[in-house]
Short mmCIF file of C-alpha atoms in Angstrom, two decimals:
data_model
loop_
_atom_site.label_atom_id
_atom_site.label_comp_id
_atom_site.label_asym_id
_atom_site.label_seq_id
_atom_site.Cartn_x
_atom_site.Cartn_y
_atom_site.Cartn_z
CA MET G 1077 -0.06 -0.26 0.27
CA ALA G 1078 1.33 3.24 -1.22
CA LEU G 1079 1.47 5.96 1.51
CA THR G 1080 -1.09 8.88 0.69
CA TYR G 1081 -0.33 12.70 0.81
CA GLU G 1082 -2.83 12.35 3.87
CA ASP G 1083 -0.53 9.69 5.35
CA ARG G 1084 2.65 11.72 4.90
CA THR G 1085 1.00 14.67 6.40
CA ALA G 1086 -0.34 12.68 9.38
CA VAL G 1087 2.86 10.84 10.11
CA THR G 1088 4.79 14.51 9.66
CA ASP G 1089 2.35 16.36 11.92
CA LEU G 1090 2.86 13.22 14.85
CA ILE G 1091 6.78 13.70 14.70
CA SER G 1092 6.52 17.37 14.98
CA MET G 1093 4.01 17.56 17.86
CA HIS G 1094 6.13 15.65 20.12
CA GLY G 1095 8.42 18.50 20.72
CA HIS G 1096 4.75 20.65 21.37
CA LEU G 1097 3.62 18.32 23.72
CA VAL G 1098 7.01 17.62 25.91
CA ASP G 1099 8.23 21.04 25.75
CA SER G 1100 4.81 21.91 27.76
CA GLY G 1101 4.80 18.89 30.02
CA ARG G 1102 1.59 17.52 29.12
CA PHE G 1103 2.87 14.14 29.36
CA ASP G 1104 -0.79 12.79 29.70
CA ARG G 1105 -0.80 13.38 26.15
CA MET G 1106 1.87 11.18 25.20
CA GLY G 1107 -0.41 8.15 23.95
CA GLU G 1108 -1.10 11.02 20.99
CA LEU G 1109 2.10 10.24 19.56
CA PHE G 1110 3.07 6.82 21.00
CA THR G 1111 2.06 3.67 21.59
CA ALA G 1112 1.19 2.40 24.77
CA ASP G 1113 4.13 -0.77 23.97
CA VAL G 1114 6.74 2.12 22.32
CA THR G 1115 10.13 1.37 22.96
CA TYR G 1116 12.42 4.58 23.51
CA ASP G 1117 16.15 3.70 22.93
CA ILE G 1118 18.38 6.18 24.66
CA SER G 1119 21.11 3.90 24.63
CA ASP G 1120 23.19 6.55 23.01
CA PHE G 1121 23.18 8.44 25.91
CA GLY G 1122 24.36 5.74 28.32
CA GLN G 1123 20.79 4.45 29.60
CA PRO G 1124 18.83 1.77 28.86
CA PRO G 1125 15.89 1.59 26.11
CA LEU G 1126 12.69 2.83 27.97
CA HIS G 1127 9.18 0.88 27.42
CA GLY G 1128 6.33 2.06 27.40
CA LEU G 1129 4.41 5.73 27.97
CA ALA G 1130 4.98 5.34 31.90
CA ALA G 1131 8.85 4.61 31.41
CA THR G 1132 9.18 7.16 29.01
CA ARG G 1133 7.19 10.04 31.21
CA ASP G 1134 9.14 9.28 34.32
CA ALA G 1135 12.62 9.44 33.01
CA ALA G 1136 11.50 12.96 31.33
CA LEU G 1137 10.32 14.08 34.80
CA ALA G 1138 13.30 12.71 36.42
CA LEU G 1139 15.84 15.05 34.32
CA GLY G 1140 13.92 17.87 35.58
CA GLU G 1141 15.60 21.17 34.84
CA ARG G 1142 18.01 19.30 32.77
CA ASN G 1143 15.38 18.92 29.99
CA PRO G 1144 16.11 21.11 26.86
CA LEU G 1145 13.62 24.44 27.02
CA GLY G 1146 13.21 23.24 23.16
CA HIS G 1147 12.86 20.20 21.08
CA HIS G 1148 12.93 21.27 17.27
CA VAL G 1149 12.43 18.79 14.76
CA THR G 1150 13.18 19.55 10.83
CA ASN G 1151 14.54 17.48 8.01
CA ILE G 1152 11.72 14.65 8.09
CA VAL G 1153 12.16 11.82 5.55
CA LEU G 1154 9.40 9.47 5.42
CA THR G 1155 10.46 5.63 4.13
CA GLU G 1156 7.46 2.97 3.75
CA LEU G 1157 8.26 -0.44 4.72
CA ALA G 1158 6.73 -3.72 3.60
CA ASP G 1159 4.97 -4.26 6.18
CA GLY G 1160 2.91 -0.85 6.05
CA ARG G 1161 4.68 0.57 8.92
CA VAL G 1162 6.81 3.91 8.09
CA ARG G 1163 10.82 4.18 8.99
CA ALA G 1164 10.65 8.05 9.93
CA LEU G 1165 14.55 9.82 9.89
CA SER G 1166 14.45 13.47 11.48
CA LYS G 1167 16.76 15.84 13.16
CA GLY G 1168 16.42 16.97 16.20
CA ILE G 1169 17.77 20.31 18.18
CA GLY G 1170 17.39 20.59 21.59
CA VAL G 1171 18.59 23.91 23.34
CA THR G 1172 18.73 24.23 27.15
CA THR G 1173 18.42 27.12 29.66
CA ALA G 1174 22.19 27.80 29.63
CA GLY G 1175 21.42 28.75 25.99
CA ALA G 1176 23.52 25.75 24.43
CA SER G 1177 22.08 23.47 21.83
CA GLY G 1178 22.85 20.12 20.73
CA THR G 1179 21.45 17.72 17.79
CA VAL G 1180 20.19 14.21 17.30
CA THR G 1181 18.59 12.03 14.65
CA TYR G 1182 15.11 10.59 15.59
CA ASP G 1183 14.97 7.13 14.28
CA ASP G 1184 11.48 6.54 14.29
CA THR G 1185 9.27 3.49 13.16
CA VAL G 1186 5.42 4.56 13.17
CA ALA G 1187 2.43 2.44 12.56
CA ARG G 1188 -1.15 3.03 11.70
CA THR G 1189 -3.47 1.99 14.52
CA PRO G 1190 -6.75 2.36 15.61
CA ASP G 1191 -6.38 5.90 17.25
CA ASP G 1192 -4.57 6.61 13.60
CA TRP G 1193 -0.32 6.80 13.10
CA ARG G 1194 1.83 6.30 16.16
CA ILE G 1195 5.32 5.94 16.98
CA THR G 1196 6.11 2.21 18.32
CA HIS G 1197 10.03 2.69 18.20
CA ARG G 1198 12.01 5.72 18.62
CA LYS G 1199 15.95 5.67 18.20
CA VAL G 1200 17.61 8.82 19.54
CA LEU G 1201 21.29 8.97 18.06
CA ALA G 1202 23.22 11.81 19.70
CA HIS G 1203 25.67 13.61 17.48
CA HIS G 1204 29.30 15.13 19.17
CA SER G 1205 31.47 15.96 15.97
CA PRO G 1206 30.72 17.40 12.60
CA LEU G 1207 30.45 15.07 9.66
CA GLY G 1208 29.76 12.57 11.94
CA ALA G 1209 28.45 9.68 9.02
CA ASP G 1210 29.04 6.88 11.59
CA ARG G 1211 26.18 8.35 13.39
CA LEU G 1212 23.64 7.87 10.78
CA PRO G 1213 21.39 4.90 11.39
CA ALA G 1214 21.52 4.00 8.27
CA ASP G 1215 21.59 5.42 4.57
CA PRO G 1216 18.53 8.10 4.12
CA PRO G 1217 16.72 6.44 1.39
CA PRO G 1218 17.71 7.43 -2.31
CA ARG G 1219 15.50 10.00 -4.05
CA PRO G 1220 14.03 8.44 -7.15
#
């Protein structure tokens, strides 16, 4: 099944909504973004992968003031997978209370659920040096 324009828009909006909800502390609405059994892999930050909505909420709350002021997502690239799921690669920029910034790559697997599209798996890859091709989860898909 080919991704429709409406599907692409819905998945892009889903990924974009993450920063709005997290930055406003709306953890009660994380079910609008993730499946209940989501795997949120932050092992690149020295932490074990998180499993489920409660674990992702608890980890964000435990960070407290160390959370970024803003999660900004850009460069979203969607690739349909053979089983109807979507792989979404995007770039994230976080800004801290001290004004510092950092960048990550989000490597998401998104599936259609009865409630619309939801992220089932997110791997967050930190970037520490420029031109870090070793940080890419895999080559982005070629353009037709």
